[in-house]
Amino acid sequence: LRCRGIRELITYKGEPDAFKGDANNQRVRETAKEAMEMLYNTTANLPVSSGPSVQGRIQGFGSAMAPTSVNGGSGGDSSTGG
């Protein structure tokens, strides 16, 4: 991953705002830090099991279990009356 731009923003020092001071610059630094943590988080809470519960939800294109149509296969729009 090319994260040099994000990494540079972790130490961002912009001009302080007349009313907010360094608050906006601090938000840039915090957001950059969060982004880097998300990119390099190797312990994400994603299912790693390929057991039956996960396999039952995964259906690819052309799957025999895929529904044929949204409105029950009538082929027309029932809201138009016909």
Tab-separated table of C-alpha atoms in Angstrom:
chain	number	residue	atom	x	y	z
A	1	LEU	CA	0.000	0.000	0.000
A	2	ARG	CA	1.134	3.506	-0.745
A	3	CYS	CA	0.256	5.504	2.341
A	4	ARG	CA	2.953	8.153	2.258
A	5	GLY	CA	0.393	10.959	1.886
A	6	ILE	CA	-1.634	9.753	4.850
A	7	ARG	CA	1.518	9.172	6.892
A	8	GLU	CA	2.626	12.762	6.239
A	9	LEU	CA	-0.718	14.091	7.487
A	10	ILE	CA	-0.149	12.514	10.916
A	11	THR	CA	2.293	15.365	11.626
A	12	TYR	CA	0.380	18.052	9.691
A	13	LYS	CA	0.976	21.632	10.871
A	14	GLY	CA	-1.276	24.115	9.108
A	15	GLU	CA	-1.998	27.745	9.807
A	16	PRO	CA	-4.086	28.147	12.963
A	17	ASP	CA	-7.597	29.454	12.447
A	18	ALA	CA	-8.401	32.863	13.936
A	19	PHE	CA	-11.354	31.450	15.889
A	20	LYS	CA	-10.667	27.736	16.242
A	21	GLY	CA	-6.914	27.829	16.678
A	22	ASP	CA	-5.286	24.461	15.940
A	23	ALA	CA	-8.532	22.438	16.220
A	24	ASN	CA	-8.914	21.839	12.469
A	25	ASN	CA	-5.268	20.848	12.117
A	26	GLN	CA	-5.648	18.467	15.055
A	27	ARG	CA	-8.658	16.848	13.367
A	28	VAL	CA	-6.560	16.288	10.226
A	29	ARG	CA	-3.840	14.591	12.295
A	30	GLU	CA	-6.332	12.422	14.204
A	31	THR	CA	-8.150	11.370	11.037
A	32	ALA	CA	-4.855	10.465	9.337
A	33	LYS	CA	-3.852	8.397	12.365
A	34	GLU	CA	-7.207	6.568	12.339
A	35	ALA	CA	-6.868	5.883	8.613
A	36	MET	CA	-3.410	4.384	9.061
A	37	GLU	CA	-4.646	2.220	11.926
A	38	MET	CA	-7.504	0.941	9.760
A	39	LEU	CA	-5.198	0.215	6.828
A	40	TYR	CA	-2.715	-1.731	8.919
A	41	ASN	CA	-5.159	-3.392	11.321
A	42	THR	CA	-4.432	-7.092	11.015
A	43	THR	CA	-6.915	-8.111	13.697
A	44	ALA	CA	-10.101	-6.941	12.010
A	45	ASN	CA	-13.331	-8.455	13.327
A	46	LEU	CA	-14.118	-10.364	10.150
A	47	PRO	CA	-15.333	-13.956	10.043
A	48	VAL	CA	-12.432	-16.240	9.202
A	49	SER	CA	-14.329	-19.498	9.280
A	50	SER	CA	-15.598	-21.005	6.057
A	51	GLY	CA	-18.032	-23.202	7.940
A	52	PRO	CA	-21.622	-23.921	6.926
A	53	SER	CA	-22.974	-20.634	8.314
A	54	VAL	CA	-20.737	-18.594	6.019
A	55	GLN	CA	-21.051	-20.874	3.014
A	56	GLY	CA	-24.838	-20.773	3.222
A	57	ARG	CA	-24.808	-17.008	2.667
A	58	ILE	CA	-22.343	-16.950	-0.216
A	59	GLN	CA	-24.039	-17.338	-3.574
A	60	GLY	CA	-22.331	-16.473	-6.811
A	61	PHE	CA	-23.596	-15.357	-10.172
A	62	GLY	CA	-25.604	-18.132	-11.806
A	63	SER	CA	-26.301	-19.895	-8.543
A	64	ALA	CA	-29.239	-22.271	-8.690
A	65	MET	CA	-30.410	-20.845	-5.369
A	66	ALA	CA	-30.653	-17.273	-6.673
A	67	PRO	CA	-34.211	-15.878	-6.978
A	68	THR	CA	-35.549	-15.624	-10.523
A	69	SER	CA	-37.248	-12.242	-10.034
A	70	VAL	CA	-38.105	-9.707	-7.387
A	71	ASN	CA	-41.901	-9.790	-7.880
A	72	GLY	CA	-42.379	-13.535	-7.765
A	73	GLY	CA	-41.847	-14.301	-11.453
A	74	SER	CA	-44.969	-12.639	-12.915
A	75	GLY	CA	-42.824	-10.666	-15.341
A	76	GLY	CA	-44.879	-7.502	-15.054
A	77	ASP	CA	-45.385	-4.553	-12.793
A	78	SER	CA	-48.401	-5.289	-10.621
A	79	SER	CA	-48.718	-1.634	-9.607
A	80	THR	CA	-49.809	-0.542	-13.119
A	81	GLY	CA	-52.871	-2.747	-13.148
A	82	GLY	CA	-52.129	-4.206	-16.362
